[in-house]
mmCIF file of C-alpha atoms in Angstrom:
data_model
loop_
_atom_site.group_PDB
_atom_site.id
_atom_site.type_symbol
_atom_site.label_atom_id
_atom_site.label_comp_id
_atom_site.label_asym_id
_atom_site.label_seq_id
_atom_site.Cartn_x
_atom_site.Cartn_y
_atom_site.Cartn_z
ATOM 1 C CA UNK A 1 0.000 0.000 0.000
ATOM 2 C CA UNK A 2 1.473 3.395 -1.239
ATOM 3 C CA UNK A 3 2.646 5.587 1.964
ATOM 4 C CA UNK A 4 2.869 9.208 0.696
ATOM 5 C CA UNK A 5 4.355 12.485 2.548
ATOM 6 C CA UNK A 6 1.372 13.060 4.240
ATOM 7 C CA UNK A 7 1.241 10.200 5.791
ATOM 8 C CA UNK A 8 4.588 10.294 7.178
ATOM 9 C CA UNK A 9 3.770 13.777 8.196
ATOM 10 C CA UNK A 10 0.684 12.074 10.192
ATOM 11 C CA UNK A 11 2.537 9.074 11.790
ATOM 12 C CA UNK A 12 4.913 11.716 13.165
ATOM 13 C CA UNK A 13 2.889 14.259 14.197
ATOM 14 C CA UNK A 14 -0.381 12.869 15.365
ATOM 15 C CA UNK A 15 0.942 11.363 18.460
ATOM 16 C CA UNK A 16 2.657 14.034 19.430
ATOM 17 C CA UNK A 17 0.229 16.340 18.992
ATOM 18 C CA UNK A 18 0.035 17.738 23.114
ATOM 19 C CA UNK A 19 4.087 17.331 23.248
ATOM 20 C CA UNK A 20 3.830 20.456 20.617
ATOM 21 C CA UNK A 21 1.240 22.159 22.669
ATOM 22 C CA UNK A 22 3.303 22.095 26.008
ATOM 23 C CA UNK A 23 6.681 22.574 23.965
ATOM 24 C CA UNK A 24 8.341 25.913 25.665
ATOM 25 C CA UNK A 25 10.267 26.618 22.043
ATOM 26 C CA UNK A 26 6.863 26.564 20.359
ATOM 27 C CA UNK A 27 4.810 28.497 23.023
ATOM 28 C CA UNK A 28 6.873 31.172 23.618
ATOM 29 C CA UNK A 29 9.613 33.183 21.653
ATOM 30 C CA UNK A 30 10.853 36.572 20.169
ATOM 31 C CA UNK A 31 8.950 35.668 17.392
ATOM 32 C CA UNK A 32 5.872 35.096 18.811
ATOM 33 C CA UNK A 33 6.522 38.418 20.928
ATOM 34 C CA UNK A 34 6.989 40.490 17.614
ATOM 35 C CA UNK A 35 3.163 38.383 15.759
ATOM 36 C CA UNK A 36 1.854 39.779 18.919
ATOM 37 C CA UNK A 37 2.358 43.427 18.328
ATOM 38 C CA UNK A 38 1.468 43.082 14.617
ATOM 39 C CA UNK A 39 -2.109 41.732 14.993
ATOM 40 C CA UNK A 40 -2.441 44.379 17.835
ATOM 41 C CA UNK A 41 -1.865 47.120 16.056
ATOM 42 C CA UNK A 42 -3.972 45.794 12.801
ATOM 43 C CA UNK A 43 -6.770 44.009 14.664
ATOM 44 C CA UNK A 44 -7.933 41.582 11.788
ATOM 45 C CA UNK A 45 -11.675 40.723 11.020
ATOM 46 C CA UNK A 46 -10.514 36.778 10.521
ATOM 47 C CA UNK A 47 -6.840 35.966 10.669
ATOM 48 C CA UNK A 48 -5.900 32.039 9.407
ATOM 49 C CA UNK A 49 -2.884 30.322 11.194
ATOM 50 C CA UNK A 50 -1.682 28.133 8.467
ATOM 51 C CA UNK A 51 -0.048 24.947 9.563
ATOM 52 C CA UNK A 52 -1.510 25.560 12.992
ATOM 53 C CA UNK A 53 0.927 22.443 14.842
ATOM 54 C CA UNK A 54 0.276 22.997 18.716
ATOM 55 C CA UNK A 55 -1.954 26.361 17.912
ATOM 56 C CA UNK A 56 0.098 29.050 19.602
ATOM 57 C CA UNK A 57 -0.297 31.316 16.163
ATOM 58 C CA UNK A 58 -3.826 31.034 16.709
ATOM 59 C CA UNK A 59 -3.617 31.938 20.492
ATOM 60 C CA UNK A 60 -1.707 34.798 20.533
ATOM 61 C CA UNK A 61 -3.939 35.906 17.572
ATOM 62 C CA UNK A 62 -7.274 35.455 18.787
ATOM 63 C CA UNK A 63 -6.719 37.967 21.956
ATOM 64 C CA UNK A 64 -6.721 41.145 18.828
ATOM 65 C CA UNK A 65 -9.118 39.478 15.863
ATOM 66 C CA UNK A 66 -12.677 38.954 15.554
ATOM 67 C CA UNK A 67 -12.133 35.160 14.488
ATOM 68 C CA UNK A 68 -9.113 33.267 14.018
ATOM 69 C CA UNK A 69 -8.750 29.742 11.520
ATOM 70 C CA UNK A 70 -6.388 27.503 12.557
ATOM 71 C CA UNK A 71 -5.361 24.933 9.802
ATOM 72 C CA UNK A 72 -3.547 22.045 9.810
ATOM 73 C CA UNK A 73 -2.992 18.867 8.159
ATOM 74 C CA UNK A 74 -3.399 16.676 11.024
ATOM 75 C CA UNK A 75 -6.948 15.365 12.702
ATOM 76 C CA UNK A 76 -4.961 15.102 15.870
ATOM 77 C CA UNK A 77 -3.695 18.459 15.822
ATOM 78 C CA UNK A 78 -7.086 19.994 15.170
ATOM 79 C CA UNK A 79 -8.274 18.358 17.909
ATOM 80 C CA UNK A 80 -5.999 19.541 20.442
ATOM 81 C CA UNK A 81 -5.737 23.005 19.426
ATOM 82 C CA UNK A 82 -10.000 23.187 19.580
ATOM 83 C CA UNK A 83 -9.499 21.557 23.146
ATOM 84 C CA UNK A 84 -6.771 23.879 24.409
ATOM 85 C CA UNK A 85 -8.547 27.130 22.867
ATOM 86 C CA UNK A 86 -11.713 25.789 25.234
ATOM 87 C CA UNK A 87 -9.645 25.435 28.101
ATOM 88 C CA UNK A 88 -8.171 29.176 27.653
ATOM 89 C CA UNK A 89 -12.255 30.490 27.023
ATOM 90 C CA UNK A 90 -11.109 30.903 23.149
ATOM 91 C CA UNK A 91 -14.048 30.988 21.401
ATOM 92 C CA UNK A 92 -13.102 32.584 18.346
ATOM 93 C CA UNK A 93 -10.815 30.083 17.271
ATOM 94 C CA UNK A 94 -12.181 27.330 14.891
ATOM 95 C CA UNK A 95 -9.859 24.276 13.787
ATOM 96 C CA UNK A 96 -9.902 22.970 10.549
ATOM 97 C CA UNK A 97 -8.058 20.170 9.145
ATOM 98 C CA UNK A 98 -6.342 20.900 5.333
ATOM 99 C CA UNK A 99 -3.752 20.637 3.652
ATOM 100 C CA UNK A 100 -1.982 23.639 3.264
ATOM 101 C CA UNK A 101 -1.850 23.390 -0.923
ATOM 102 C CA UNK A 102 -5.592 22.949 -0.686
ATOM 103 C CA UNK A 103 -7.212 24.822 1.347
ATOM 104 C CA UNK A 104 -10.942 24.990 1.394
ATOM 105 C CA UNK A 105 -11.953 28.131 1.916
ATOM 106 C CA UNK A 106 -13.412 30.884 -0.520
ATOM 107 C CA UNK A 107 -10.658 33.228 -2.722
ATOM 108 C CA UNK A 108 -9.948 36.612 -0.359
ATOM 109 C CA UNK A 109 -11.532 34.955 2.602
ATOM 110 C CA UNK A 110 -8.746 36.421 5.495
ATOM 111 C CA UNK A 111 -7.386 40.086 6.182
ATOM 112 C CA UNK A 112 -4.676 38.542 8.121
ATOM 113 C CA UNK A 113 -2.069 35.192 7.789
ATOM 114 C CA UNK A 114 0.239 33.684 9.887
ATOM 115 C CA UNK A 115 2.435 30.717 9.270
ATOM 116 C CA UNK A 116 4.833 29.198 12.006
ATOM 117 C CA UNK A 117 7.647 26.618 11.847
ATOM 118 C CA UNK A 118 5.146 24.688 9.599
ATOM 119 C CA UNK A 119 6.420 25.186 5.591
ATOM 120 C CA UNK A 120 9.290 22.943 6.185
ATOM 121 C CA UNK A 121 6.982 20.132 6.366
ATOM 122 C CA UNK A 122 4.729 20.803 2.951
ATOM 123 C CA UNK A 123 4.599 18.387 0.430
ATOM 124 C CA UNK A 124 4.209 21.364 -1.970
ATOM 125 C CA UNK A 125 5.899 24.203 -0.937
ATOM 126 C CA UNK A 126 5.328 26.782 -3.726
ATOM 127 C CA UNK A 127 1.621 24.877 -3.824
ATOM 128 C CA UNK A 128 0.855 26.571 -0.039
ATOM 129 C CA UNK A 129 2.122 29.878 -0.557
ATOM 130 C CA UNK A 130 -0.268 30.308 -3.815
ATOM 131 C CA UNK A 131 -3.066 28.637 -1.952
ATOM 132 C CA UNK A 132 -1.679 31.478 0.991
ATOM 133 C CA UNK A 133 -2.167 34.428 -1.296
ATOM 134 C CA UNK A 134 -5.296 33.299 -2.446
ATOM 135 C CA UNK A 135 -7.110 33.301 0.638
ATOM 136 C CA UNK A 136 -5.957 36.541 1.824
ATOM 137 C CA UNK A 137 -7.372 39.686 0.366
ATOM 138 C CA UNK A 138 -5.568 42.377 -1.849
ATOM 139 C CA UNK A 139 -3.637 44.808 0.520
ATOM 140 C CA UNK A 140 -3.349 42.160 3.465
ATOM 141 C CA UNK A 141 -0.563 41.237 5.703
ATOM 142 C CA UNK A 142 1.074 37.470 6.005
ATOM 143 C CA UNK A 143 4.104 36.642 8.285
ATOM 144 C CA UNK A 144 5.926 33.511 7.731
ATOM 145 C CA UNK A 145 8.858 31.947 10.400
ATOM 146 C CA UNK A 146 10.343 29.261 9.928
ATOM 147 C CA UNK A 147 13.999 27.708 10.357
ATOM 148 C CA UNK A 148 15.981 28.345 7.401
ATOM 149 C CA UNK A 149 19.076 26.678 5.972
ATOM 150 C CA UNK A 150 22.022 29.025 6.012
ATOM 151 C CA UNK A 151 22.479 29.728 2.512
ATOM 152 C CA UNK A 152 25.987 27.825 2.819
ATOM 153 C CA UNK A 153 26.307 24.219 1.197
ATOM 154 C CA UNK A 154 28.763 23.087 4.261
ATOM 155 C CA UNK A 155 26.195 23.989 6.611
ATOM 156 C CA UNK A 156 22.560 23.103 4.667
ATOM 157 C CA UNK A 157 24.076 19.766 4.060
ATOM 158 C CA UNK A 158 24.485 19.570 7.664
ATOM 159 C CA UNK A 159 21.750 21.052 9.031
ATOM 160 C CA UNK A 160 18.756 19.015 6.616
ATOM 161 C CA UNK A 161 20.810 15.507 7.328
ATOM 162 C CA UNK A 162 19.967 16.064 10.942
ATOM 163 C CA UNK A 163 16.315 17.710 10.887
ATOM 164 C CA UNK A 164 15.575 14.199 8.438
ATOM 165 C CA UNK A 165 17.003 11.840 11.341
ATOM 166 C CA UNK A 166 15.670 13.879 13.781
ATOM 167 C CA UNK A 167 11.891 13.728 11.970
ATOM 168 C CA UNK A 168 11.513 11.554 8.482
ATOM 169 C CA UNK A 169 8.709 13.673 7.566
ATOM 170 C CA UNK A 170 11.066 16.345 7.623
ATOM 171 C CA UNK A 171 11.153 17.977 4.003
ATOM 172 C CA UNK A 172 13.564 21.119 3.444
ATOM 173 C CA UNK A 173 14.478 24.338 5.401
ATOM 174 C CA UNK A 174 14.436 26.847 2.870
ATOM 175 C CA UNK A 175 16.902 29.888 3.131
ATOM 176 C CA UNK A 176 16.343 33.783 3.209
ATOM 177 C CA UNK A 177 16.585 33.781 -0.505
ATOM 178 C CA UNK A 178 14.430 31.136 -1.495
ATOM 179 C CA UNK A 179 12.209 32.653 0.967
ATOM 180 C CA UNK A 180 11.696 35.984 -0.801
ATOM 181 C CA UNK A 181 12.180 34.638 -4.267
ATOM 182 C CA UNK A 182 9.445 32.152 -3.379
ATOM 183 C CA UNK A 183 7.401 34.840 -1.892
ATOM 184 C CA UNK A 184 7.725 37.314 -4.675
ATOM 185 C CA UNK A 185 6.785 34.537 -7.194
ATOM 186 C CA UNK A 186 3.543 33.303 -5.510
ATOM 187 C CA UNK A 187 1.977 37.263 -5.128
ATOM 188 C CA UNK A 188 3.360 38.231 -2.049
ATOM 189 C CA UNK A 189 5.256 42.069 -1.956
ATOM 190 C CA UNK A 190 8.257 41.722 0.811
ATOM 191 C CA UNK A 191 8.066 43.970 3.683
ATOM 192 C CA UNK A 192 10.781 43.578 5.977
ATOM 193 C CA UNK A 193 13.276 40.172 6.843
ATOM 194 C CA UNK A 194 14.651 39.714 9.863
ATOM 195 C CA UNK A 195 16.162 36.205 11.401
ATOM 196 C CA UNK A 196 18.297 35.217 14.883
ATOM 197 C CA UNK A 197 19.238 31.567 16.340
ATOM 198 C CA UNK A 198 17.244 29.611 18.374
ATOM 199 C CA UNK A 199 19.085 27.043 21.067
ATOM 200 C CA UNK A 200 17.548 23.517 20.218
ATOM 201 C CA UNK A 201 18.210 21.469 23.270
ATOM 202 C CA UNK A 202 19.491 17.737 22.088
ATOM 203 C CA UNK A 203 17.472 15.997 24.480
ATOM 204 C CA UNK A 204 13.933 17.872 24.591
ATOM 205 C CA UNK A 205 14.357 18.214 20.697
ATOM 206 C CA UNK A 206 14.694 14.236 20.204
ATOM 207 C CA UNK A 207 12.505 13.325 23.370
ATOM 208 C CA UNK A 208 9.640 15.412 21.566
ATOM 209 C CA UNK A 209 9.726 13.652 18.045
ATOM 210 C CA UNK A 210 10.681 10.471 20.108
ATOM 211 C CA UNK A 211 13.798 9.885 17.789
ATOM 212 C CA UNK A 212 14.948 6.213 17.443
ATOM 213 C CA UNK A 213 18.377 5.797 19.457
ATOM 214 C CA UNK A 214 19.868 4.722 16.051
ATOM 215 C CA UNK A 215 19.154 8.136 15.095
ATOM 216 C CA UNK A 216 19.737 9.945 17.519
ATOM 217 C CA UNK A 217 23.503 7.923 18.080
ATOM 218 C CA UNK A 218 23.968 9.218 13.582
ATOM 219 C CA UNK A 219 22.796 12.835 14.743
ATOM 220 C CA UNK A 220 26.360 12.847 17.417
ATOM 221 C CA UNK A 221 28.311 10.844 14.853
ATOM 222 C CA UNK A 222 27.209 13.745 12.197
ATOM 223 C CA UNK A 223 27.717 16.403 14.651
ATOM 224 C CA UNK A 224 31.059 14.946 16.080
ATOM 225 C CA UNK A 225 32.594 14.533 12.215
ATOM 226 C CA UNK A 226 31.601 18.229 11.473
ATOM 227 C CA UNK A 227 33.538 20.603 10.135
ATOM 228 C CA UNK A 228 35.034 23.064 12.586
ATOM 229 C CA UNK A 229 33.293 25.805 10.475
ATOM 230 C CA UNK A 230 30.149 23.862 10.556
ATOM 231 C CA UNK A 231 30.313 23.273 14.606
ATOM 232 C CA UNK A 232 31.225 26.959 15.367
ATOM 233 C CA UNK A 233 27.814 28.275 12.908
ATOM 234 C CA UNK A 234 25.708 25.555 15.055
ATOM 235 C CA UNK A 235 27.259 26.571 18.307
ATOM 236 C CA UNK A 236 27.244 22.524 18.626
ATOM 237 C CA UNK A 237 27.453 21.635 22.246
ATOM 238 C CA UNK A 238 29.044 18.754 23.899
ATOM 239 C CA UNK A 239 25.853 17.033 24.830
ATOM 240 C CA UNK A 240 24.316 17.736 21.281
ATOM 241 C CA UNK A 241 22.465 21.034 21.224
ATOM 242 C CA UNK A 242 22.842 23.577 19.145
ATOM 243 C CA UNK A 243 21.439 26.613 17.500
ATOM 244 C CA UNK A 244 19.188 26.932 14.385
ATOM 245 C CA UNK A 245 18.314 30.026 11.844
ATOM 246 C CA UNK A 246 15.162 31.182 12.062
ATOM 247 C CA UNK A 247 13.987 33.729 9.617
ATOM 248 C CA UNK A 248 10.606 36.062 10.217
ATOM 249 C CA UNK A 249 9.383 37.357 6.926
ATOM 250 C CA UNK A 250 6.347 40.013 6.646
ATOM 251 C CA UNK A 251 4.631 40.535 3.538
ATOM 252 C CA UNK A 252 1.270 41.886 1.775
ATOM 253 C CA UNK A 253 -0.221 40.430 -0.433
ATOM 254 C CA UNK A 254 0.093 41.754 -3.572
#
């Protein structure tokens, strides 16, 4: 029986569902700090959190918008972010499970998009940014984070060998410039880039995927054979952690 991506996406994801809703790198950031102040200041009608994972787009989002969407690709996703948005008295925030190439939803449906540490996962990258700048209306804002490669062959090489033993539904981190070239091609007009490094602690980061010891044991064996350039970008520690790019793009659509 034919296993496709999103199926591998599911078998990962699905039972970890509530390890992505209590993860502290998810629920809290600089990132999430700076998404926070944006939908303030605009206040949205209906924002849609695109690749929703544990739903913390859609939480900080739903304290300044009428009605937030949450989408993601996973049943079990959708079902915990509807059940933690009850538990915080979230009523504006409905879960719906999609794909993010097709989404189901009406052209110019959303004055407002978020997507968070989701993209890198999509079977169809270019695919969900169209299906993105569809949904939103002329004039509207969309911020996309993510992790991003580093741009540098040495170091991409390194970093996407590890994120695919880490998680084998892992599909590409894209960098800043495929970012923005993507972006511009699929409608979007850029508005400002900005990234930093985020600390990725070895043994949370493999405990919440639940990474095979094999794995995890050609993750050290990676990271111990690195290239001294490649260990000083990744700040790689002795016990295995290290830091990732993130990058924070903000865009209208076009």
């Amino acid at each position: 029986m034919p296993r496709h991506h999103e199926s591998v996406v599911e078998a990962q994801f699905g039972p970890r569902a509530q390890a992505y809703v209590e993860s502290a790198v998810h629920a809290q950031g600089q990132d999430l700090d700076a998404l926070d102040g944006i939908v303030r200041a605009l206040r949205p009608a209906h924002a849609l959190d695109l690749g929703a994972g544990g739903g913390h787009v859609s939480y900080v989002m739903a304290r300044h918008t009428t009605q937030v969407t949450a989408v993601d690709l996973l049943p079990d996703m959708v079902a915990v972010v509807a059940a933690t948005a009850r538990d915080k008295g979230l009523s504006n925030i409905r879960a719906i499970e999609a794909a993010a190439e097709r989404l189901p939803f009406a052209d110019a449906s959303f004055d407002f998009l978020a997507s968070r540490f989701s993209a890198h996962h999509w079977r169809d990258w270019n695919g969900g940014l169209r299906q993105a700048r569809r949904v939103l209306k002329s004039g509207s804002p969309a911020v996309f984070i993510d992790v991003c490669s580093p741009g540098v062959a040495l170091f991409d090489t390194h970093l996407q060998a590890v994120e695919l033993l880490r998680d084998t539904s892992h599909l590409r981190d894209y960098s800043i410039s495929e970012w923005c070239a993507a972006l511009t091609r699929c409608g979007f007009a850029l508005v400002t880039c900005r990234s930093w490094q985020l600390r990725m602690d070895f043994p949370v980061w493999t405990a919440r995927m639940q990474t095979p010891a094999d794995n995890m044991r050609a993750i050290r064996a990676l990271q111990e054979a690195a290239s001294d350039e490649t260990k000083k970008h990744f700040a790689i520690e002795d016990d295995g952690s290290f830091m990732v790019d993130v990058v924070m793009v903000e865009t209208l659509a076009a």
